[in-house]
CSV table of C-alpha atoms and ligand atoms in Angstrom, one decimal:
chain,number,residue,atom,x,y,z
G,1,MET,CA,-4.6,-14.6,-9.8
G,2,HIS,CA,-6.6,-15.5,-6.8
G,3,LEU,CA,-4.9,-15.6,-3.4
G,4,ASP,CA,-6.2,-18.3,-1.0
G,5,LEU,CA,-5.9,-17.1,2.7
G,6,ASN,CA,-7.9,-18.3,5.6
G,7,ILE,CA,-9.1,-15.2,7.2
G,8,THR,CA,-11.3,-14.5,10.2
G,9,PRO,CA,-13.4,-11.5,9.4
G,10,ILE,CA,-12.1,-8.4,11.1
G,11,GLU,CA,-15.3,-7.6,12.9
G,12,GLU,CA,-14.7,-10.7,15.0
G,13,TRP,CA,-11.4,-9.7,16.2
G,14,PHE,CA,-10.4,-6.1,15.9
G,15,PRO,CA,-11.4,-4.3,19.1
G,16,GLY,CA,-14.0,-1.6,18.7
G,17,LYS,CA,-16.7,-0.9,16.1
G,18,GLY,CA,-16.2,2.9,15.2
G,19,LYS,CA,-15.4,4.0,11.8
G,20,PRO,CA,-12.6,4.5,10.9
G,21,ARG,CA,-11.0,1.6,12.9
G,22,LEU,CA,-8.2,3.4,14.4
G,23,ILE,CA,-4.7,2.3,15.7
G,24,SER,CA,-2.7,5.0,17.3
G,25,GLY,CA,0.1,5.8,19.7
G,26,PRO,CA,3.7,6.9,19.5
G,27,CYS,CA,6.2,5.7,17.0
G,28,SER,CA,8.3,4.4,20.0
G,29,ALA,CA,7.7,3.8,23.7
G,30,GLU,CA,10.4,6.4,25.1
G,31,ASN,CA,9.6,6.3,28.8
G,32,GLU,CA,6.6,5.5,31.0
G,33,LYS,CA,5.2,8.9,31.3
G,34,GLN,CA,5.3,9.7,27.6
G,35,LEU,CA,3.6,6.4,26.7
G,36,LEU,CA,0.9,6.7,29.5
G,37,SER,CA,0.2,10.3,28.9
G,38,THR,CA,-0.1,9.8,25.2
G,39,ALA,CA,-2.3,6.8,25.5
G,40,THR,CA,-4.5,8.3,28.3
G,41,GLU,CA,-5.2,11.3,26.1
G,42,LEU,CA,-5.9,9.0,23.1
G,43,ALA,CA,-8.4,7.1,25.2
G,44,LYS,CA,-10.2,10.2,26.1
G,45,THR,CA,-10.7,11.1,22.4
G,46,GLY,CA,-13.0,8.0,22.1
G,47,ASN,CA,-11.7,7.6,18.5
G,48,VAL,CA,-8.9,5.0,19.2
G,49,HIS,CA,-9.5,1.3,19.4
G,50,LEU,CA,-5.9,0.0,19.8
G,51,ILE,CA,-2.8,1.7,21.2
G,52,ARG,CA,0.5,1.2,19.3
G,53,ALA,CA,4.0,1.7,20.5
G,54,GLY,CA,7.4,0.4,19.2
G,55,ILE,CA,9.5,-1.3,21.8
G,56,TRP,CA,12.2,-2.5,19.5
G,57,LYS,CA,13.0,-0.1,16.8
G,58,PRO,CA,14.7,-1.1,13.6
G,59,ARG,CA,16.7,1.9,12.8
G,60,THR,CA,18.6,2.6,9.6
G,61,ARG,CA,21.9,3.7,11.4
G,62,PRO,CA,23.3,2.3,14.8
G,63,GLY,CA,23.8,4.7,17.6
G,64,THR,CA,20.1,6.2,17.1
G,65,PHE,CA,17.4,5.4,19.6
G,66,GLU,CA,16.7,1.6,19.2
G,67,GLY,CA,13.9,1.3,21.6
G,68,VAL,CA,13.6,0.6,25.3
G,69,GLY,CA,13.1,-3.2,25.0
G,70,GLU,CA,11.4,-5.5,27.3
G,71,LYS,CA,10.6,-2.8,30.1
G,72,GLY,CA,8.3,-1.0,27.6
G,73,LEU,CA,6.2,-4.2,27.5
G,74,LYS,CA,5.4,-3.6,31.3
G,75,TRP,CA,4.4,0.0,30.4
G,76,LEU,CA,2.1,-1.4,27.7
G,77,GLN,CA,0.5,-3.6,30.3
G,78,LYS,CA,-0.1,-0.4,32.5
G,79,VAL,CA,-1.6,1.4,29.3
G,80,LYS,CA,-4.0,-1.4,29.0
G,81,SER,CA,-5.0,-1.7,32.6
G,82,GLN,CA,-5.3,2.2,32.9
G,83,THR,CA,-7.1,3.0,29.6
G,84,GLY,CA,-9.0,-0.2,29.1
G,85,LEU,CA,-7.5,-0.2,25.5
G,86,PRO,CA,-5.8,-3.2,24.0
G,87,VAL,CA,-2.1,-2.8,22.8
G,88,THR,CA,0.1,-3.6,19.9
G,89,THR,CA,3.8,-3.6,19.1
G,90,GLU,CA,6.3,-4.7,16.4
G,91,VAL,CA,8.0,-8.0,16.4
G,92,ALA,CA,11.0,-8.6,14.4
G,93,ASN,CA,12.3,-11.9,15.8
G,94,VAL,CA,11.5,-15.1,17.9
G,95,LYS,CA,12.5,-13.5,21.1
G,96,HIS,CA,10.2,-10.5,20.5
G,97,VAL,CA,7.3,-12.9,19.9
G,98,GLU,CA,8.0,-14.8,23.0
G,99,LEU,CA,8.2,-11.7,25.1
G,100,CYS,CA,5.0,-10.2,23.6
G,101,LEU,CA,3.1,-13.5,24.3
G,102,LYS,CA,4.6,-13.6,27.9
G,103,TYR,CA,3.3,-9.9,28.6
G,104,GLY,CA,-0.1,-10.5,27.0
G,105,ILE,CA,0.4,-8.0,24.1
G,106,ASP,CA,-3.0,-8.2,22.2
G,107,ILE,CA,-1.9,-7.8,18.6
G,108,LEU,CA,1.4,-8.0,17.0
G,109,TRP,CA,2.7,-6.3,13.7
G,110,ILE,CA,5.5,-7.2,11.5
G,111,GLY,CA,7.4,-4.2,10.1
G,112,ALA,CA,8.4,-3.3,6.7
G,113,ARG,CA,12.0,-4.1,7.3
G,114,THR,CA,11.2,-7.5,8.5
G,115,SER,CA,8.5,-8.4,5.9
G,116,VAL,CA,11.3,-8.1,3.3
G,117,ASN,CA,13.0,-11.2,4.7
G,118,PRO,CA,11.3,-14.6,4.2
G,119,PHE,CA,13.6,-16.2,6.8
G,120,SER,CA,12.6,-13.8,9.5
G,121,VAL,CA,9.0,-14.0,8.7
G,122,GLN,CA,9.1,-17.8,8.7
G,123,GLU,CA,10.8,-17.8,12.1
G,124,ILE,CA,8.2,-15.4,13.4
G,125,ALA,CA,5.5,-17.6,11.9
G,126,ASP,CA,7.0,-20.8,13.5
G,127,ALA,CA,7.0,-19.0,16.9
G,128,LEU,CA,3.2,-18.0,16.6
G,129,ARG,CA,2.2,-21.5,15.7
G,130,GLY,CA,-0.4,-22.6,18.2
G,131,THR,CA,-1.4,-19.1,19.3
G,132,ASP,CA,-4.3,-17.3,17.8
G,133,ILE,CA,-3.0,-13.8,18.4
G,134,PRO,CA,-3.8,-11.4,15.6
G,135,VAL,CA,-1.1,-10.2,13.3
G,136,MET,CA,-0.7,-7.3,11.0
G,137,VAL,CA,1.7,-7.6,8.2
G,138,LYS,CA,3.1,-4.3,6.8
G,139,ASN,CA,4.1,-4.2,3.3
G,140,PRO,CA,8.0,-4.8,2.6
G,141,MET,CA,10.1,-1.7,2.0
G,142,ASN,CA,10.4,-2.4,-1.8
G,143,PRO,CA,7.2,-2.4,-4.0
G,144,ASP,CA,7.0,-6.2,-4.4
G,145,LEU,CA,3.5,-7.4,-3.9
G,146,GLN,CA,4.8,-11.0,-4.2
G,147,LEU,CA,7.0,-10.6,-1.2
G,148,TRP,CA,4.2,-8.9,0.8
G,149,ILE,CA,1.9,-11.9,-0.2
G,150,GLY,CA,4.6,-14.3,0.8
G,151,ALA,CA,4.8,-12.8,4.3
G,152,LEU,CA,1.0,-12.9,4.7
G,153,GLU,CA,1.0,-16.6,3.5
G,154,ARG,CA,3.8,-17.7,5.9
G,155,ILE,CA,1.9,-16.3,9.0
G,156,ASN,CA,-1.5,-17.6,7.8
G,157,ASP,CA,0.1,-21.1,7.0
G,158,ALA,CA,1.1,-21.1,10.7
G,159,GLY,CA,-2.5,-20.9,11.7
G,160,ILE,CA,-3.0,-17.3,12.4
G,161,THR,CA,-6.3,-16.4,10.7
G,162,LYS,CA,-6.9,-13.1,12.5
G,163,LEU,CA,-4.7,-11.5,10.0
G,164,CYS,CA,-4.4,-8.2,8.2
G,165,ALA,CA,-2.1,-6.3,6.0
G,166,VAL,CA,-0.9,-2.7,6.6
G,167,HIS,CA,-0.1,-0.5,3.7
G,168,ARG,CA,2.7,1.9,4.6
G,169,GLY,CA,4.1,3.0,1.3
G,170,PHE,CA,7.2,2.0,-0.5
G,171,SER,CA,10.7,3.2,-0.5
G,172,THR,CA,11.8,4.2,-4.1
G,173,PHE,CA,14.6,6.4,-5.8
G,174,ASP,CA,11.9,8.5,-7.4
G,175,ARG,CA,11.6,12.1,-6.0
G,176,SER,CA,8.2,12.2,-4.2
G,177,PRO,CA,6.5,14.3,-1.7
G,178,PHE,CA,6.1,11.3,0.4
G,179,LYS,CA,8.7,9.5,2.5
G,180,ASN,CA,7.3,6.3,1.1
G,181,THR,CA,5.4,6.4,-2.2
G,182,PRO,CA,2.0,5.0,-1.7
G,183,MET,CA,1.6,3.2,-5.1
G,184,TRP,CA,-2.1,2.6,-4.2
G,185,GLU,CA,-2.3,0.1,-7.1
G,186,ILE,CA,-0.4,-2.4,-5.1
G,187,PRO,CA,-2.8,-2.6,-2.0
G,188,ILE,CA,-5.7,-2.4,-4.6
G,189,GLU,CA,-4.2,-5.4,-6.5
G,190,LEU,CA,-3.7,-7.4,-3.1
G,191,LYS,CA,-7.5,-6.7,-2.2
G,192,THR,CA,-8.5,-7.8,-5.7
G,193,MET,CA,-6.6,-11.1,-5.2
G,194,CYS,CA,-8.0,-11.6,-1.7
G,195,SER,CA,-11.2,-9.7,-0.9
G,196,SER,CA,-11.4,-11.3,2.5
G,197,LEU,CA,-8.0,-9.9,3.7
G,198,PRO,CA,-8.3,-6.7,5.7
G,199,ILE,CA,-6.0,-3.8,4.7
G,200,PHE,CA,-5.2,-1.0,6.9
G,201,CYS,CA,-3.5,2.1,5.9
G,202,ASP,CA,-0.5,3.7,7.8
G,203,PRO,CA,-0.5,7.4,6.5
G,204,SER,CA,2.2,8.3,8.9
G,205,HIS,CA,4.9,6.2,7.3
G,206,ILE,CA,3.7,7.0,3.9
G,207,ALA,CA,3.8,10.8,4.5
G,208,GLY,CA,6.8,11.2,6.5
G,209,ASN,CA,5.4,14.6,7.7
G,210,ARG,CA,2.2,15.4,9.4
G,211,GLU,CA,0.9,17.9,6.8
G,212,LEU,CA,0.1,15.0,4.4
G,213,ILE,CA,-1.6,12.7,6.9
G,214,PRO,CA,-5.1,13.9,6.4
G,215,MET,CA,-5.0,13.6,2.7
G,216,ILE,CA,-3.6,10.1,2.8
G,217,SER,CA,-6.0,9.2,5.4
G,218,GLN,CA,-9.0,10.3,3.2
G,219,LYS,CA,-7.7,8.5,0.2
G,220,ALA,CA,-7.5,5.3,2.1
G,221,MET,CA,-11.1,5.7,3.3
G,222,ASP,CA,-12.2,6.4,-0.2
G,223,LEU,CA,-10.5,3.3,-1.4
G,224,ASP,CA,-12.5,1.5,1.4
G,225,MET,CA,-9.5,0.4,3.3
G,226,ASP,CA,-10.4,-1.3,6.7
G,227,GLY,CA,-8.8,1.1,9.1
G,228,LEU,CA,-5.9,3.5,9.9
G,229,MET,CA,-2.7,3.4,11.8
G,230,ILE,CA,-1.5,6.9,12.8
G,231,GLU,CA,1.5,7.8,15.0
G,232,CYS,CA,0.7,10.1,17.9
G,233,HIS,CA,3.0,11.6,20.6
G,234,PHE,CA,2.0,14.1,23.3
G,235,SER,CA,5.0,16.3,22.3
G,236,PRO,CA,5.9,15.2,18.6
G,237,GLN,CA,8.6,17.7,18.4
G,238,SER,CA,10.6,16.0,21.2
G,239,ALA,CA,10.0,12.4,19.8
G,240,LEU,CA,13.1,10.2,19.7
G,241,SER,CA,12.0,8.6,16.4
G,242,ASP,CA,9.8,9.8,13.4
G,243,SER,CA,9.2,13.3,15.2
G,244,LYS,CA,8.2,15.0,11.8
G,245,GLN,CA,5.4,12.7,11.2
G,246,GLN,CA,3.8,12.3,14.7
G,247,VAL,CA,0.7,14.4,15.6
G,248,THR,CA,-0.7,15.4,19.0
G,249,PRO,CA,-3.9,13.7,20.3
G,250,SER,CA,-5.8,16.9,19.6
G,251,GLN,CA,-4.4,17.1,16.1
G,252,LEU,CA,-5.4,13.4,15.6
G,253,THR,CA,-8.9,14.1,16.8
G,254,LYS,CA,-9.2,16.9,14.1
G,255,ILE,CA,-7.9,14.7,11.3
G,256,ILE,CA,-10.5,12.0,12.2
G,257,ASP,CA,-13.3,14.5,12.7
G,258,GLU,CA,-12.6,15.9,9.2
G,259,LEU,CA,-12.5,12.6,7.4
G,260,ILE,CA,-15.4,11.9,5.2
G,261,ILE,CA,-16.5,8.4,5.6
G,262,ARG,CA,-18.5,7.2,2.7
G,263,GLU,CA,-20.6,4.0,2.4
G,264,SER,CA,-19.0,1.1,0.9
G,265,LYS,CA,-22.3,-0.5,-0.1
G,266,ILE,CA,-24.8,1.2,-2.4
G,267,THR,CA,-28.3,1.4,-0.9
G,268,ASN,CA,-30.1,4.1,-2.8
G,269,LYS,CA,-32.0,2.5,-5.9
G,270,GLN,CA,-32.0,5.7,-8.2
G,271,PHE,CA,-28.4,6.4,-7.4
G,272,GLU,CA,-27.6,2.7,-8.4
G,273,ASN,CA,-29.4,3.1,-11.7
G,274,GLN,CA,-27.6,6.3,-12.6
G,275,LEU,CA,-24.3,4.7,-11.5
G,276,GLU,CA,-25.1,1.5,-13.5
G,277,GLN,CA,-25.5,3.8,-16.7
G,278,LEU,CA,-22.3,5.5,-16.2
G,279,ARG,CA,-20.6,2.3,-15.5
G,280,THR,CA,-22.0,0.8,-18.8
G,281,THR,CA,-20.6,3.9,-20.6
G,282,ILE,CA,-17.2,3.4,-19.1
G,283,ASP,CA,-17.2,-0.2,-20.0
G,284,GLU,CA,-18.0,0.6,-23.5
G,285,ILE,CA,-15.1,3.3,-23.7
G,286,ASP,CA,-12.8,0.9,-22.1
G,287,GLU,CA,-13.5,-1.8,-24.7
G,288,GLU,CA,-13.1,0.8,-27.5
G,289,ILE,CA,-9.7,1.7,-25.9
G,290,ILE,CA,-8.4,-1.9,-25.7
G,291,GLN,CA,-9.5,-2.4,-29.3
G,292,GLY,CA,-7.9,0.7,-30.4
G,293,ILE,CA,-4.6,-0.3,-28.7
G,294,SER,CA,-4.7,-3.8,-30.1
G,295,LEU,CA,-5.1,-2.3,-33.5
G,296,ARG,CA,-2.2,0.3,-33.0
G,297,MET,CA,0.0,-2.7,-31.9
G,298,ASN,CA,-0.9,-4.7,-35.1
G,299,ILE,CA,0.1,-1.5,-37.3
G,300,ALA,CA,3.3,-1.2,-35.2
G,301,GLU,CA,4.3,-4.7,-36.1
G,302,ARG,CA,3.6,-4.0,-39.8
G,303,ILE,CA,5.8,-1.1,-39.4
G,304,GLY,CA,8.4,-3.3,-37.8
G,305,GLU,CA,8.3,-5.4,-40.9
G,306,TYR,CA,9.1,-2.5,-43.1
G,307,LYS,CA,11.7,-1.3,-40.9
G,308,LYS,CA,13.3,-4.8,-41.0
G,309,GLU,CA,13.2,-4.9,-44.7
G,310,ASN,CA,14.8,-1.4,-45.0
G,311,LYS,CA,17.3,-2.1,-42.2
G,312,VAL,CA,16.4,1.0,-40.1
G,313,THR,CA,16.3,1.0,-36.3
G,314,ILE,CA,13.1,0.5,-34.3
G,315,LEU,CA,13.7,3.7,-32.2
G,316,GLN,CA,13.0,6.7,-34.5
G,317,ILE,CA,13.5,9.4,-31.8
G,318,ASN,CA,12.2,12.3,-34.0
G,319,ARG,CA,8.9,10.5,-34.8
G,320,TRP,CA,8.6,9.6,-31.0
G,321,GLU,CA,9.0,13.1,-29.9
G,322,ASP,CA,6.7,14.4,-32.5
G,323,ILE,CA,3.9,11.8,-31.3
G,324,VAL,CA,4.5,12.9,-27.6
G,325,ASN,CA,4.2,16.6,-28.5
G,326,LYS,CA,1.2,16.1,-30.5
G,327,ARG,CA,-0.8,13.9,-28.2
G,328,LEU,CA,0.4,15.9,-25.3
G,329,SER,CA,-1.1,19.1,-26.5
G,330,GLU,CA,-4.3,17.4,-27.6
G,331,GLY,CA,-4.5,15.7,-24.1
G,332,LEU,CA,-4.0,18.9,-22.3
G,333,ALA,CA,-6.6,20.6,-24.2
G,334,LEU,CA,-9.0,17.9,-23.4
G,335,GLY,CA,-8.3,18.3,-19.7
G,336,LEU,CA,-6.0,15.4,-19.2
G,337,SER,CA,-2.8,15.8,-17.0
G,338,GLU,CA,0.7,15.9,-18.4
G,339,ASN,CA,1.9,13.1,-16.1
G,340,PHE,CA,-1.0,10.9,-17.3
G,341,VAL,CA,-0.6,11.4,-20.9
G,342,LYS,CA,3.3,11.0,-20.8
G,343,GLY,CA,2.9,7.8,-18.7
G,344,PHE,CA,0.3,6.5,-20.9
G,345,LEU,CA,2.2,7.1,-24.1
G,346,LYS,CA,5.5,5.7,-22.6
G,347,LEU,CA,3.7,2.5,-21.9
G,348,VAL,CA,2.3,2.3,-25.4
G,349,HIS,CA,5.7,3.1,-26.9
G,350,GLU,CA,7.4,0.5,-24.8
G,351,GLU,CA,5.0,-2.2,-25.9
G,352,SER,CA,5.2,-1.0,-29.4
G,353,ILE,CA,9.0,-1.3,-29.2
G,354,ARG,CA,8.7,-4.8,-27.8
G,355,ARG,CA,6.3,-6.0,-30.6
G,356,GLN,CA,8.5,-4.5,-33.3
G,357,ALA,CA,11.7,-6.0,-31.9
G,358,GLU,CA,9.8,-9.5,-31.9
G,359,VAL,CA,8.9,-9.0,-35.6
G,360,MET,CA,12.2,-7.7,-36.5
G,361,ASN,CA,14.0,-10.6,-34.9
G,362,ILE,CA,12.1,-13.5,-36.5
G,363,PRO,CA,12.7,-14.7,-40.0
G,364,SER,CA,10.5,-13.1,-42.7
G,365,GLU,CA,8.6,-16.1,-43.8
G,366,GLU,CA,7.4,-16.5,-40.1
G,367,THR,CA,6.4,-12.9,-40.0
G,368,ALA,CA,4.4,-13.2,-43.1
G,369,VAL,CA,2.7,-16.3,-41.7
G,370,LYS,CA,1.9,-14.4,-38.5
G,371,PHE,CA,0.2,-11.4,-40.4
G,372,GLU,CA,-1.8,-13.9,-42.5
G,373,LYS,CA,-3.2,-15.3,-39.4
G,374,GLY,CA,-3.7,-12.0,-38.0
R,1,PEP,C1,6.6,1.8,12.8
R,1,PEP,O1,5.5,1.7,12.6
R,1,PEP,O2,7.0,2.7,13.7
R,1,PEP,C2,7.6,1.4,11.9
R,1,PEP,C3,8.8,1.1,12.2
R,1,PEP,O3,7.0,1.2,10.7
R,1,PEP,P1,7.5,0.5,9.3
R,1,PEP,O4,7.9,-0.9,9.6
R,1,PEP,O5,6.3,0.7,8.4
R,1,PEP,O6,8.7,1.4,8.8
R,2,MN,MN1,7.6,5.3,13.2
């Protein structure tokens, strides 16, 4: 599916040209000194293009630090005049938007707890109509690409074309080393649907701890994402929110210096030819895989027909365990990972069951006709 958004190219509105495009600053503005010192140190690094700080903090439980509110916007104005860097903050309702516009905040972002709610996003979009302030839309908390797209569409329909998405990971029940599982396939799918839409990565909220930030940042760069948003605090251990995931300005410099920035366009001819050959081989293998799976599913349907005639259940647990064990040991011997082989077999098995159930639940004459037609 193609997603039609009207997007101003990022080069035309994002401040600064360096790679990676970098947004940094504390999770929350806590007091004037904390914000100004952090921002000043960040400006000195020369790596940061836009200073972030949350003024209104959507916290899970009441009674925790919920942000400093309007006075923080004045501190952001000071940051801008003292460092020369533009500033961004999170908006979650119409009042926030109006205040940010009043105080000349340069770029707004919509947080994950707001982009889940179409009513809130629509109200924000309506409040933005007639302005051309850039807006960044974080993915919703839950892994729902349509909801993320919906939020982007609402903002874009209000006439905001300086628009980008921010991938900050998804909240899931699965145990994961990440606070929010990245599920990279979701931003990749978004990019595939709308190649003109810039997508930033927010490694801080994916990781939930500073140790994983370099690895996630590198992955984002290797996926050709358009920039990074990394939380930074001059004293992370005393931060009032997200203290485990914030880094100091010097830690940030190290992370950025160690990133490998690869070219997104291929310029070397010889390399291009070699790559072309490898890609042709991959295409051939993929074709074989798809044909093989299609063949396998047709056979599964025939088995379904026999099971139907003999009144046996679709799921034959011993047979299934046998398949998993055999294929797993083959896969491991061939250098595939256990997770991958198990995940792949699970998908194939689910589809097999679905196809067999279809066959077993239609009258036998129809099944016969279906097989004749292939
Ligand atoms: C934040 O950026 O501090 C924030 C609250 O992020 P998210 O909406 O991604 O949780
Ligand atoms: Mn945060």
